[in-house]
Amino acid sequence: MSVQDQLRELFTLDQQVRGLRSRVDAASRRLNAQRNKLEQLQRQASEINDQYMHAKASAGNLESDSQGVEERIEKIRKVMAGVRSNKEYSALLVEINTLKAEKDVIEGKALEQLGKVEELQATVDEIAGKVEAQSKLVAGAEKEVEEGQAEIADQLGDLEKERAVAAEPIDPETLALYNKLDEDTEGEALGEIEEQDRRRMEYTCGACFMSLPIQVVNATLTTNDKPVTCPNCGVILYAKTELKEALIPK
């Protein structure tokens, strides 16, 4: 078996492994997207809840301030009941009216703050519902990943054993080149020689679609003990049996 054939066998097994892992990888990407959305909603919920608690505390403080002003008014009224001077009575009455005006302002702010509390409460409830729904989506995505991993575990194990067997007869230098190309090209370490025009001897690399010198094509067809690479993109070239039989004289 030529080195091109050995590498094609290895390449085929790697493609099968990638195909199995791609399903789990896709499910993992969906899971990460759902988790990111959940985290975003949780941050939003935390921010809105902080605003709600602050508004609620502010409304409580304003209500306490209003109650304090009312208590001061009641004390002045008790004092007014015992005064005998019109001047003193008028002064106390002015103070009461001033406090009433202050109380009206405070109560207006309190009502405004209570309205804000109600709006924020509605938003808190709405986001809490979204967080709950998103949490269910995350749980579903986690289950999908777990089921996918369990489903392909045995198949992956068998394929990886086959790959180890297929890689064993390949010399270390060639295997190292293949593995590096496999990583660099994300699974496209090999490129098929594609015939464009036999009469004009026009051939291209199936990986980069660039023209190949006829010398490179001939080397790929006739060299059995070492890989031949594309002079343009660097992938390892191979020719299908049909092309070999058509071009190599019997």
XYZ file of C-alpha atoms in Angstrom:
250
model
C 0.000 0.000 0.000
C 1.428 3.378 -0.980
C 1.844 6.147 1.555
C -0.940 8.087 -0.218
C -3.295 5.143 0.289
C -2.293 4.826 3.936
C -2.904 8.507 4.507
C -6.251 8.351 2.703
C -7.340 5.555 5.035
C -6.274 7.636 8.026
C -7.942 10.702 6.538
C -11.235 8.819 6.068
C -11.227 7.670 9.702
C -10.448 11.200 10.896
C -13.353 12.540 8.844
C -15.673 10.007 10.495
C -14.411 10.991 13.942
C -14.940 14.670 13.149
C -18.427 13.934 11.858
C -19.386 12.261 15.128
C -17.823 14.962 17.267
C -19.372 17.745 15.216
C -22.849 16.738 16.389
C -21.831 17.006 20.027
C -19.865 20.189 19.299
C -22.954 21.757 17.723
C -25.018 20.793 20.771
C -22.292 22.243 23.033
C -22.349 25.522 21.104
C -26.128 25.690 21.532
C -25.694 24.984 25.243
C -23.119 27.770 25.607
C -25.410 30.187 23.786
C -28.296 29.298 26.104
C -26.063 29.645 29.166
C -24.820 33.053 28.020
C -28.401 34.215 27.546
C -29.318 32.916 31.008
C -26.357 34.753 32.573
C -27.394 37.944 30.794
C -30.960 37.604 32.116
C -29.687 36.870 35.629
C -27.506 39.995 35.576
C -30.457 42.018 34.332
C -32.667 40.530 37.054
C -30.071 41.405 39.705
C -29.794 45.003 38.483
C -33.568 45.484 38.360
C -33.977 43.906 41.800
C -31.389 46.313 43.224
C -33.328 49.236 41.704
C -36.561 47.829 43.145
C -35.104 47.468 46.660
C -33.624 50.975 46.494
C -36.946 52.483 45.344
C -38.854 50.571 48.031
C -36.465 51.760 50.733
C -36.705 55.341 49.443
C -40.520 55.179 49.506
C -40.381 53.864 53.089
C -38.087 56.694 54.146
C -40.396 59.291 52.603
C -43.394 57.784 54.405
C -41.428 57.961 57.678
C -40.545 61.588 56.962
C -44.205 62.374 56.311
C -45.206 60.689 59.552
C -42.541 62.686 61.405
C -43.888 65.983 60.017
C -47.434 64.975 61.034
C -46.247 64.274 64.590
C -44.629 67.698 64.724
C -47.884 69.300 63.560
C -49.846 67.472 66.290
C -47.415 68.686 68.951
C -47.806 72.285 67.770
C -51.592 71.934 67.817
C -51.425 70.830 71.436
C -49.290 73.851 72.227
C -51.746 76.136 70.404
C -54.551 74.948 72.655
C -52.823 76.531 75.651
C -51.579 79.844 74.254
C -53.309 83.095 75.145
C -51.511 85.523 72.867
C -52.801 86.097 69.342
C -49.302 86.811 68.190
C -48.005 83.519 69.549
C -51.039 81.688 68.107
C -50.464 83.230 64.662
C -46.793 82.239 64.742
C -47.689 78.649 65.557
C -50.327 78.640 62.810
C -47.746 79.799 60.266
C -45.413 77.017 61.418
C -48.209 74.459 60.992
C -49.002 75.667 57.491
C -45.306 75.508 56.591
C -45.122 71.947 57.876
C -48.269 71.005 55.954
C -46.730 72.309 52.758
C -43.552 70.330 53.527
C -45.670 67.244 54.170
C -47.483 67.662 50.848
C -44.151 67.774 49.013
C -42.918 64.673 50.843
C -46.152 62.776 50.180
C -45.981 63.733 46.501
C -42.483 62.310 46.289
C -43.603 59.221 48.198
C -46.470 58.604 45.777
C -44.125 59.034 42.840
C -41.671 56.588 44.418
C -44.444 54.074 45.148
C -45.469 54.232 41.487
C -41.879 53.492 40.546
C -41.857 50.580 43.000
C -44.932 49.095 41.318
C -43.369 49.436 37.858
C -40.129 47.849 39.023
C -42.036 45.041 40.745
C -43.743 44.240 37.452
C -40.366 44.234 35.682
C -38.838 42.014 38.392
C -41.674 39.504 37.959
C -41.346 39.600 34.169
C -37.601 38.964 34.189
C -38.003 36.255 36.835
C -40.337 34.483 34.419
C -37.785 34.814 31.622
C -35.019 33.468 33.874
C -37.160 30.472 34.774
C -37.976 29.756 31.114
C -34.335 30.170 30.072
C -33.211 27.867 32.891
C -35.436 25.157 31.423
C -33.864 25.703 27.997
C -30.389 25.373 29.520
C -31.404 22.151 31.269
C -32.724 20.793 27.969
C -29.515 21.744 26.159
C -27.406 20.095 28.887
C -29.427 16.911 28.486
C -28.931 17.031 24.707
C -25.144 17.264 25.140
C -25.078 14.419 27.678
C -27.196 12.171 25.457
C -25.062 13.023 22.403
C -21.841 12.215 24.240
C -23.239 8.894 25.441
C -24.533 8.062 21.967
C -21.199 8.509 20.192
C -18.899 7.250 22.964
C -18.747 3.640 21.739
C -18.474 4.648 18.073
C -15.673 7.083 18.847
C -13.832 4.443 20.815
C -13.980 1.987 17.907
C -12.908 4.607 15.369
C -9.989 5.764 17.498
C -8.785 2.166 17.757
C -9.053 1.804 13.974
C -7.141 5.053 13.566
C -4.329 3.846 15.799
C -4.041 0.701 13.683
C -4.129 2.713 10.437
C -1.438 5.123 11.700
C 0.936 2.377 12.851
C 2.574 1.558 9.455
C 3.068 5.242 8.521
C 6.579 6.501 9.197
C 6.805 9.060 12.056
C 7.924 11.972 9.852
C 5.030 11.526 7.433
C 2.571 11.024 10.273
C 3.812 14.179 11.987
C 3.338 16.143 8.751
C -0.157 14.762 8.315
C -1.151 15.494 11.936
C 0.129 19.071 11.693
C -1.744 19.666 8.433
C -4.843 18.054 9.912
C -4.735 20.506 12.813
C -3.802 23.564 10.745
C -6.470 22.951 8.101
C -9.173 21.702 10.496
C -9.428 18.290 8.893
C -8.435 19.088 5.318
C -4.910 17.676 5.315
C -5.345 15.908 1.961
C -6.220 17.296 -1.439
C -7.373 15.243 -4.405
C -5.771 15.798 -7.788
C -8.608 16.889 -10.067
C -8.326 16.496 -13.824
C -9.425 19.506 -15.851
C -8.114 18.644 -19.333
C -6.121 15.457 -19.924
C -5.038 16.370 -23.415
C -3.613 19.691 -22.239
C -2.332 18.062 -19.026
C -4.245 20.519 -16.842
C -4.738 19.437 -13.230
C -5.684 21.269 -10.049
C -5.483 20.730 -6.295
C -8.861 19.847 -4.807
C -8.036 21.780 -1.636
C -6.987 25.174 -3.050
C -8.180 24.745 -6.684
C -4.850 26.063 -7.984
C -3.131 24.552 -11.023
C -0.616 21.763 -10.441
C 2.561 21.306 -12.506
C 2.514 18.013 -14.395
C 5.723 17.038 -12.585
C 3.889 17.216 -9.242
C 1.025 15.140 -10.655
C 3.454 12.510 -11.947
C 5.308 12.426 -8.638
C 2.056 11.826 -6.770
C 1.118 8.994 -9.122
C 4.480 7.239 -9.031
C 5.883 7.896 -5.542
C 4.855 5.231 -3.042
C 7.087 5.806 -0.029
C 6.675 9.519 0.751
C 3.970 12.177 0.526
C 3.833 14.754 -2.246
C 2.450 18.136 -1.232
C 0.678 20.858 -3.182
C 3.171 23.614 -4.053
C 0.428 26.194 -3.494
C -1.350 25.312 -0.240
C 0.913 22.588 1.170
C -1.660 19.816 1.668
C -0.756 16.220 0.858
C -1.888 15.262 -2.633
C -3.512 12.016 -3.679
C -5.081 10.616 -6.852
C -8.069 8.322 -7.023
C -7.632 4.848 -8.507
C -9.469 5.800 -11.703
C -7.036 8.619 -12.449
C -4.022 6.477 -11.613
C -5.166 3.691 -13.957
C -5.839 6.209 -16.714
C -2.472 7.979 -16.481
C 0.002 5.286 -15.466
C 0.976 3.026 -18.389
C 0.355 -0.669 -17.737
